[in-house]
PDB file of C-alpha atoms in Angstrom:
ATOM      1  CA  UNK V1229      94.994  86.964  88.159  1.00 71.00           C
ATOM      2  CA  UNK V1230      95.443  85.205  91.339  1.00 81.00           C
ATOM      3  CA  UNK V1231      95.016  86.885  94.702  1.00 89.00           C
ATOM      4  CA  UNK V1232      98.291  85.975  95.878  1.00 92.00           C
ATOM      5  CA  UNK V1233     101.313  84.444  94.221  1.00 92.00           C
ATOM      6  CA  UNK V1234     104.235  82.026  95.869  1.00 93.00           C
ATOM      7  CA  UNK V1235     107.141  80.605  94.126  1.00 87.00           C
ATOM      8  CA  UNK V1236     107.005  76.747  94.923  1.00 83.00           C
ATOM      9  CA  UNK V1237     110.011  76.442  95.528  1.00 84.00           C
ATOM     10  CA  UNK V1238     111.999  73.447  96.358  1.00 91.00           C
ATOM     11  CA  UNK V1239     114.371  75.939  98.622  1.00 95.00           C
ATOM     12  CA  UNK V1240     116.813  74.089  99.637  1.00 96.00           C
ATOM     13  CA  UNK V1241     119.572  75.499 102.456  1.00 97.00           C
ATOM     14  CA  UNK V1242     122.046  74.414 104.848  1.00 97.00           C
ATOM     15  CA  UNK V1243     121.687  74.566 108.421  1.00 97.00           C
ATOM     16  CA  UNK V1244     121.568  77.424 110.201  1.00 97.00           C
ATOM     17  CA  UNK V1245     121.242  79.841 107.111  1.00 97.00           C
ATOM     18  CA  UNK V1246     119.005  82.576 106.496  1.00 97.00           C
ATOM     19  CA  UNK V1247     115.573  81.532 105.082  1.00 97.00           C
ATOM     20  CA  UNK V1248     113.842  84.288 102.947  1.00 96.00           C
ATOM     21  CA  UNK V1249     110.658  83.158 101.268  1.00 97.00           C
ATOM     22  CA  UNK V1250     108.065  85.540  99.589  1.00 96.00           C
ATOM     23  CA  UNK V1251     104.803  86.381  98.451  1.00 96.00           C
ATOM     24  CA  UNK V1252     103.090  88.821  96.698  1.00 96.00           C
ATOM     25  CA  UNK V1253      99.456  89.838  96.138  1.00 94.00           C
ATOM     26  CA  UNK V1254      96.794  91.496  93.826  1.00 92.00           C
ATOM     27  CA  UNK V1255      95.044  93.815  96.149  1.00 89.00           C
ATOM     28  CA  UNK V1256      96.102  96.586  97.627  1.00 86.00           C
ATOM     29  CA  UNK V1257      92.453  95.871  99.944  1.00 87.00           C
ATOM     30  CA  UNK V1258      93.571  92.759 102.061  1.00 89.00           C
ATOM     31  CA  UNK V1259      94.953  94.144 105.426  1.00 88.00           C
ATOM     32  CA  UNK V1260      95.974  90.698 107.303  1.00 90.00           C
ATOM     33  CA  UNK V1261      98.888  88.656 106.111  1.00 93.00           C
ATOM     34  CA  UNK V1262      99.899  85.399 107.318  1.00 93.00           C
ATOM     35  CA  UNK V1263     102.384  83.163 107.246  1.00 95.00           C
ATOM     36  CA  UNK V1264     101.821  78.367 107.697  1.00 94.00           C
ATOM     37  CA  UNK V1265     104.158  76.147 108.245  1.00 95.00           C
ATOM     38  CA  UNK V1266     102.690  72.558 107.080  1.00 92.00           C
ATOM     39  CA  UNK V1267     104.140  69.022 107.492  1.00 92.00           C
ATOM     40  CA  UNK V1268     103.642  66.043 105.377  1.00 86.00           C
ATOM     41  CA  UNK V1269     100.406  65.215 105.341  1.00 82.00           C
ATOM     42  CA  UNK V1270      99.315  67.364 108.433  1.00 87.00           C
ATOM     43  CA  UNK V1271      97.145  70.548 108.391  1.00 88.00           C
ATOM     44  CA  UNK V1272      98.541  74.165 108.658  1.00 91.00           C
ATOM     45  CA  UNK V1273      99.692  75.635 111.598  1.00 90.00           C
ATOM     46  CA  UNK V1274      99.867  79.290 112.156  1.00 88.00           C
ATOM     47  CA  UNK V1275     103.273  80.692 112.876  1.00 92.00           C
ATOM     48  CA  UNK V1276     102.796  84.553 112.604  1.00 89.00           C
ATOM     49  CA  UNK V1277     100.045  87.143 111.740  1.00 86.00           C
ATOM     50  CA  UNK V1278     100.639  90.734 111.050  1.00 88.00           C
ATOM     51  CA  UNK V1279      97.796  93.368 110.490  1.00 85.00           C
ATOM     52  CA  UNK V1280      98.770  96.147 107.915  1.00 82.00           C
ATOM     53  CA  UNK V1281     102.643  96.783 107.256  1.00 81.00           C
ATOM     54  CA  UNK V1282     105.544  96.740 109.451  1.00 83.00           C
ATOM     55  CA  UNK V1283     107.439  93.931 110.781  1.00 90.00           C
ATOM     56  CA  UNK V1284     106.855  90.999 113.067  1.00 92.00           C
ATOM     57  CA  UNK V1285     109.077  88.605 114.797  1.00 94.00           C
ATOM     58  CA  UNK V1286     108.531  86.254 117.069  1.00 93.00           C
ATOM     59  CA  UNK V1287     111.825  84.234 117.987  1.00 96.00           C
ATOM     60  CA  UNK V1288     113.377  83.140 114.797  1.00 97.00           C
ATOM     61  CA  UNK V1289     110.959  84.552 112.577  1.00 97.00           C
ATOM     62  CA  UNK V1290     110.290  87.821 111.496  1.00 96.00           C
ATOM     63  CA  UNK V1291     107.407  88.362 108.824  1.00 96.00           C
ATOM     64  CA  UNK V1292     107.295  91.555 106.896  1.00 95.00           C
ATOM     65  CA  UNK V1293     104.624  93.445 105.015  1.00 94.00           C
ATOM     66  CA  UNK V1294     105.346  96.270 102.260  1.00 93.00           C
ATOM     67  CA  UNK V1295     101.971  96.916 101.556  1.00 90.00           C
ATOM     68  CA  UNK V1296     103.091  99.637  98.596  1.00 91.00           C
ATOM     69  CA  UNK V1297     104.601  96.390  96.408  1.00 92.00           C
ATOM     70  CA  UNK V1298     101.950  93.899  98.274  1.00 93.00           C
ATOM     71  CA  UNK V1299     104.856  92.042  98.819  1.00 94.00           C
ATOM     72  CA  UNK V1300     105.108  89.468 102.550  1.00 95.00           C
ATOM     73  CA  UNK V1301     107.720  87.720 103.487  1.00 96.00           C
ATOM     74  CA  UNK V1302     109.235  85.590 105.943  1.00 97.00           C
ATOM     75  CA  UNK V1303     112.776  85.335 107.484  1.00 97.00           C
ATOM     76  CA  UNK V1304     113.875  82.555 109.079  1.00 97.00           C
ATOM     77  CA  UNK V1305     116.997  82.996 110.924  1.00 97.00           C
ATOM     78  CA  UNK V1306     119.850  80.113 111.925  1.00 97.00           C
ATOM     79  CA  UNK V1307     117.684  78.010 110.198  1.00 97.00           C
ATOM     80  CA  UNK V1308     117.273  74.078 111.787  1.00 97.00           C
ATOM     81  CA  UNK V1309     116.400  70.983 109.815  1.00 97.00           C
ATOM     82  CA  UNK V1310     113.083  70.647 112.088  1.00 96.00           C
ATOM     83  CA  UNK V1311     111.889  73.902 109.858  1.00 97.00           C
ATOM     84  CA  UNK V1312     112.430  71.710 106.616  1.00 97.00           C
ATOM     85  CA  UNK V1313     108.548  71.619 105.530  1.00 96.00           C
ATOM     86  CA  UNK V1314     106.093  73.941 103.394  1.00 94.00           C
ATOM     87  CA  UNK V1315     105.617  77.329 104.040  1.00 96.00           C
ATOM     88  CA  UNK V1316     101.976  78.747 103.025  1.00 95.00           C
ATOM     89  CA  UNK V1317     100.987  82.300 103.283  1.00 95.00           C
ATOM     90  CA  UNK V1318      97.669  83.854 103.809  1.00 93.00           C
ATOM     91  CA  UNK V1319      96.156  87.219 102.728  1.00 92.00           C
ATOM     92  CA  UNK V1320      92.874  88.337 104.279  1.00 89.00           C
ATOM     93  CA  UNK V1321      90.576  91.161 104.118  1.00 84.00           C
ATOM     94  CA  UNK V1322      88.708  90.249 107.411  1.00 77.00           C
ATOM     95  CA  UNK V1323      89.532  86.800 108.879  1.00 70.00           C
ATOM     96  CA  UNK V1324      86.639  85.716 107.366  1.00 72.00           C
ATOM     97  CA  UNK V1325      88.217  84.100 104.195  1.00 81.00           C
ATOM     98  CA  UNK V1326      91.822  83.043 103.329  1.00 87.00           C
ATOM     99  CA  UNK V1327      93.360  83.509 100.318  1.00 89.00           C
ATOM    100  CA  UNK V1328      96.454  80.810 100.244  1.00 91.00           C
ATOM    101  CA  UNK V1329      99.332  81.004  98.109  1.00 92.00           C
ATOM    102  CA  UNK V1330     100.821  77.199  96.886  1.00 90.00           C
ATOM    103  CA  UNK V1331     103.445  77.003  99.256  1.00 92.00           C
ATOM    104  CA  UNK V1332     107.352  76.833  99.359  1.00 95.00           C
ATOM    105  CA  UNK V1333     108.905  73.522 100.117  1.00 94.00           C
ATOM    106  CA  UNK V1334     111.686  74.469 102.121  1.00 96.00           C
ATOM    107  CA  UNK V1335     114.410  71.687 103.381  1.00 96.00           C
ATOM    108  CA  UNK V1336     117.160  72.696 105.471  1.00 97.00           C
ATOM    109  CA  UNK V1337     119.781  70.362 105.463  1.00 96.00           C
ATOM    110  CA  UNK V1338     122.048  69.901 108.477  1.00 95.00           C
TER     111      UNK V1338
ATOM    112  CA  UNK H1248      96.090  77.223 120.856  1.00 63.00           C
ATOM    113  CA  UNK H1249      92.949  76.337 120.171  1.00 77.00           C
ATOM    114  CA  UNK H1250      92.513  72.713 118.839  1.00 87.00           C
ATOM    115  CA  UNK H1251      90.933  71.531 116.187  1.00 92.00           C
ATOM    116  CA  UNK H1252      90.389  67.581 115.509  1.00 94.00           C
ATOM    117  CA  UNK H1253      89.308  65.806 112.113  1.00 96.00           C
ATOM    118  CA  UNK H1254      87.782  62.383 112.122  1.00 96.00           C
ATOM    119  CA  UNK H1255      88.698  60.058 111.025  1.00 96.00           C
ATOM    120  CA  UNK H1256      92.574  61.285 109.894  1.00 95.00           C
ATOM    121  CA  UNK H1257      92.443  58.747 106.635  1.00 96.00           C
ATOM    122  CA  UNK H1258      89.712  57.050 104.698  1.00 97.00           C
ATOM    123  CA  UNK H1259      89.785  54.175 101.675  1.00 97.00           C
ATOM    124  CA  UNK H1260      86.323  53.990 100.383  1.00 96.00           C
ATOM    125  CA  UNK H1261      84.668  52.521  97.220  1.00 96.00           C
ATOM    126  CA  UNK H1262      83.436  53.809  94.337  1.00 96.00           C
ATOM    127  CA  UNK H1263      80.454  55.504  95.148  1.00 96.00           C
ATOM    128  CA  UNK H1264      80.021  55.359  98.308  1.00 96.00           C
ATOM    129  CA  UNK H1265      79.848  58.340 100.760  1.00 97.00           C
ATOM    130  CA  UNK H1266      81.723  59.282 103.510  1.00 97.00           C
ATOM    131  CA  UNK H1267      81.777  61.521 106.086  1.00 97.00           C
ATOM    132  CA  UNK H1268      84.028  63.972 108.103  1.00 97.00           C
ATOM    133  CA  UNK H1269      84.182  65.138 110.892  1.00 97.00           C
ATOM    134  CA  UNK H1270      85.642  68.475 112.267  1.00 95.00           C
ATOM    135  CA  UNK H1271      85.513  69.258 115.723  1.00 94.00           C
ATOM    136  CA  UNK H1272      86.558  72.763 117.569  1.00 90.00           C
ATOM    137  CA  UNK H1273      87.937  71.439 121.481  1.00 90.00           C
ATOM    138  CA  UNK H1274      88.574  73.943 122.961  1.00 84.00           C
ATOM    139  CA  UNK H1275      86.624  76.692 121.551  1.00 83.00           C
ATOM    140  CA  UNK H1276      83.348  77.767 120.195  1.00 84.00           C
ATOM    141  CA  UNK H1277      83.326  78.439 115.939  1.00 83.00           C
ATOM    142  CA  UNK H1278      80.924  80.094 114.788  1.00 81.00           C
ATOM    143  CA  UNK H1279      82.675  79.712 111.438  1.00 88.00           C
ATOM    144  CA  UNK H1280      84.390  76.393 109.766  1.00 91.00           C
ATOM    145  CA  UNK H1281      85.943  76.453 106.787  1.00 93.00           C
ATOM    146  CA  UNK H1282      86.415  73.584 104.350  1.00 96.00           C
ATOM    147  CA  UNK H1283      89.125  73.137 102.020  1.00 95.00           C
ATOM    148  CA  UNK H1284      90.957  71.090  99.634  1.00 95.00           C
ATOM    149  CA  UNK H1285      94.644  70.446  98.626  1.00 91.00           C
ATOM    150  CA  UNK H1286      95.601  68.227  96.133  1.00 85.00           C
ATOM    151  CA  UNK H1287      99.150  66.811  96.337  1.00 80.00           C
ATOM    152  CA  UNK H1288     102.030  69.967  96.371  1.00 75.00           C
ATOM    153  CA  UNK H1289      99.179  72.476  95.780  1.00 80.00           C
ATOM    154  CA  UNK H1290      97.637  74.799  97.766  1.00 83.00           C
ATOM    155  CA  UNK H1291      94.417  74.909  99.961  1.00 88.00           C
ATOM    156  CA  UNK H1292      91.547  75.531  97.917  1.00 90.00           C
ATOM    157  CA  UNK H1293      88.732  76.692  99.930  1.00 91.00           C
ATOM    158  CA  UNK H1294      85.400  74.874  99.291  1.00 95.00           C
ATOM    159  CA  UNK H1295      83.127  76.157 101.539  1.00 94.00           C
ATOM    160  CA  UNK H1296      82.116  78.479 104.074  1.00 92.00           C
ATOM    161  CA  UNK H1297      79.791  77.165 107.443  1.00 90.00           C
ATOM    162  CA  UNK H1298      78.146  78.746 109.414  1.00 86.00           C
ATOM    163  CA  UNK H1299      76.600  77.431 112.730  1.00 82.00           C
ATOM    164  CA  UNK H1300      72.873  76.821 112.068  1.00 80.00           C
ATOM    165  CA  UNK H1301      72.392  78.149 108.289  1.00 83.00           C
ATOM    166  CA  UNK H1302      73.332  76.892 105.086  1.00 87.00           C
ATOM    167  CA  UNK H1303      77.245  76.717 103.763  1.00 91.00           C
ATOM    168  CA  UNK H1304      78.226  79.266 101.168  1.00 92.00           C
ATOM    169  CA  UNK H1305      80.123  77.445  98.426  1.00 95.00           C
ATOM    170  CA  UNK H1306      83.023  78.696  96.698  1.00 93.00           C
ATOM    171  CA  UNK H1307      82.425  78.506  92.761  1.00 92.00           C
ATOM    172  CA  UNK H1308      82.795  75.507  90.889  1.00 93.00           C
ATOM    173  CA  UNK H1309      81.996  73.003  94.089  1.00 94.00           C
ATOM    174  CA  UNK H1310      78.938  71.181  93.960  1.00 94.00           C
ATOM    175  CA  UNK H1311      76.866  71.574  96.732  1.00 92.00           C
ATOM    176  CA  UNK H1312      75.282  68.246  95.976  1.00 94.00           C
ATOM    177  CA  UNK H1313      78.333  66.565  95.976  1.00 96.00           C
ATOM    178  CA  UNK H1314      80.038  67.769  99.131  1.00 97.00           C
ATOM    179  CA  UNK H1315      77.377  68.182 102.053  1.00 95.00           C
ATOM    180  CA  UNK H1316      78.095  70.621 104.516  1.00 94.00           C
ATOM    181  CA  UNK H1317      76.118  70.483 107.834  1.00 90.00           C
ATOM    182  CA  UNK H1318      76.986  72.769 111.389  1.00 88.00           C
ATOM    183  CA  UNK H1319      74.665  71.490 113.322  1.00 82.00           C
ATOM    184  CA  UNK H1320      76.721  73.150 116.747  1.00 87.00           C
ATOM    185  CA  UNK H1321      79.490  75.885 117.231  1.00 87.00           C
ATOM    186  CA  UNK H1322      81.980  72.659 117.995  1.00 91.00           C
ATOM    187  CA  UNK H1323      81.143  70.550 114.891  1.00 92.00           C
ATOM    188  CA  UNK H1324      80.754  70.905 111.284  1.00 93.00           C
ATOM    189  CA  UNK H1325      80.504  67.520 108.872  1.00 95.00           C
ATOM    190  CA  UNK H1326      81.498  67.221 105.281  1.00 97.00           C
ATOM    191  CA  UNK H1327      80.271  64.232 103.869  1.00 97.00           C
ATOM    192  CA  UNK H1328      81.747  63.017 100.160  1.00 97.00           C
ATOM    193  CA  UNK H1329      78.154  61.867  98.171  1.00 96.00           C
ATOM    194  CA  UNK H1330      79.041  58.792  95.509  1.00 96.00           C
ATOM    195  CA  UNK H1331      82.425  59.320  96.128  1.00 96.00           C
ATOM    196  CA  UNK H1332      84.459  58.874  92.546  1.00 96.00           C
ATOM    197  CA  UNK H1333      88.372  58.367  92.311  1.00 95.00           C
ATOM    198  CA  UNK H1334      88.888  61.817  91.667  1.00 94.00           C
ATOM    199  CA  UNK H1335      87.042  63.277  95.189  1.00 95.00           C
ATOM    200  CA  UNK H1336      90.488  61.425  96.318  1.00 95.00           C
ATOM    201  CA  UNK H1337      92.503  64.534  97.768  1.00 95.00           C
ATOM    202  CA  UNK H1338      93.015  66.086 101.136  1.00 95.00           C
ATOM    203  CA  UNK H1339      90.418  67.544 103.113  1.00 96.00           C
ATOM    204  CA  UNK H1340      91.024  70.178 105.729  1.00 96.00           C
ATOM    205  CA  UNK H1341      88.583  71.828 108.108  1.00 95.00           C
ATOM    206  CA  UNK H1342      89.610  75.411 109.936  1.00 92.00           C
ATOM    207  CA  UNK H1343      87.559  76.936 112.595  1.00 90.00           C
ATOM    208  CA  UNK H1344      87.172  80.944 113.176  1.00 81.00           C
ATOM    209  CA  UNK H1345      86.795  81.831 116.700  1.00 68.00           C
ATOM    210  CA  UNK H1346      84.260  83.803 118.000  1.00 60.00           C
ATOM    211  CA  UNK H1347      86.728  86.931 118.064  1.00 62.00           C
ATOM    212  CA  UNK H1348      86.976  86.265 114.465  1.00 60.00           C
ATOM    213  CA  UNK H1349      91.062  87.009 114.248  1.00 64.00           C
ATOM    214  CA  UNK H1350      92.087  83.355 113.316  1.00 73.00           C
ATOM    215  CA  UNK H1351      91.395  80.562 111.669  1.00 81.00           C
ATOM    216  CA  UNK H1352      92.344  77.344 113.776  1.00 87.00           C
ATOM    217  CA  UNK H1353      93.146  74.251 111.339  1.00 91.00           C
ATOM    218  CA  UNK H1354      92.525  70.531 111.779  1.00 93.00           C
ATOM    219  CA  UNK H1355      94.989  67.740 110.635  1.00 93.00           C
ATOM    220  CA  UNK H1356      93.554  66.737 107.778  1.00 94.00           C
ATOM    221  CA  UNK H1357      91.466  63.458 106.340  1.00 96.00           C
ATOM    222  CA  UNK H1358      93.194  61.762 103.474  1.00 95.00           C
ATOM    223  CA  UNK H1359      90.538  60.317 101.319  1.00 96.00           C
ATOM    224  CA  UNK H1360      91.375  57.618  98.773  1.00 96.00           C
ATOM    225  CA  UNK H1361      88.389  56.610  96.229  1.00 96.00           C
ATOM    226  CA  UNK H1362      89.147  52.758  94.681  1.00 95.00           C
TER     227      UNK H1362
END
């Protein structure tokens, strides 16, 4: 079983829509959750992190954690077509090794 | 945030050759890089583990051998590609921990084609 599962989407919305995307995970253990965004053909770039459960946001995002279903997501709300990339998220245990899932291709379209 | 730069950002190489790249940390000591690998609409797969002045830990099923993994400083940690082979042609990305240890800062990536 993998550590963490992603559906690959494509996801495919229109602009300014709400984005959900989801993850969920093997081990009740890992305590830090992330959430990429990644362009074509560019490296990952963090956009939130969240330690534990609860809820994040940060702007137009909000990343959740329901650490009884190991589930993560991430809302993105009045979506643009600048988010149109792939969305990776991360488990943890201690920062010290990532655990990615394979991504949802999301493409808002204005 | 901390930057992170890869060198060089593409590479076309022979069969069987080696190559080598760089990952540098700017802004910001590492005392951990990562390596990984993502194949075309996959995931990162994480290769290796370095840490500054002692041996990488590889993940299982990557040759040491094959991919050398020297970090030599706490701003620069080298991968270098031994007898490359058409299928070592993937993306490679480097991530650096800082020395809080509560993130991982990623480079842009080196596209490596094998002929």
């Amino acid at each position: 079983q993998k550590e963490v599962e992603q559906d690959p989407g494509p996801l495919s919305v229109p602009e300014g829509a709400i984005v959900s995307l989801n993850c969920t995970y093997s081990n009740s253990a890992f305590q830090y959750f992330m959430w990429y965004r990644q362009y074509s053909r560019k490296g990952p770039e963090l956009l939130m992190y969240t330690y534990s459960s609860g809820n994040k946001e940060d702007g137009r995002f909000t990343a959740q954690v329901d650490k009884s279903s190991k589930y993560i997501s991430l809302f993105i709300r009045d979506s643009q077509p600048s988010d149109s990339a792939t969305y990776l998220c991360a488990i943890s245990w201690n920062f010290n090794k990532f655990y990615f899932g394979s991504g949802t291709k999301l493409n808002v379209k204005p | 945030g901390a930057v992170v730069s890869q060198h060089p950002s593409r590479v076309i190489c022979k069969s069987g050759t080696s190559v080598k790249i760089e990952c540098r940390s700017l802004d910001f000591q590492a005392t951990t890089m990562f390596w990984y690998r993502q194949f075309p609409k996959q995931s990162l797969m994480l290769m290796a583990t370095s840490n500054e002045g002692s041996k990488a830990t590889y993940e299982q099923g990557v040759e040491k051998d094959k991919f050398l993994i020297n970090h030599a400083s706490l701003t620069l940690s080298t991968l270098t590609v031994t007898s490359a082979h058409p299928e070592d042609s993937s993306f490679y990305i480097c991530s650096a921990g800082s020395t809080q240890g509560n993130e991982q800062f990623f480079g842009p990536g080196t596209r490596l084609t094998v002929l």
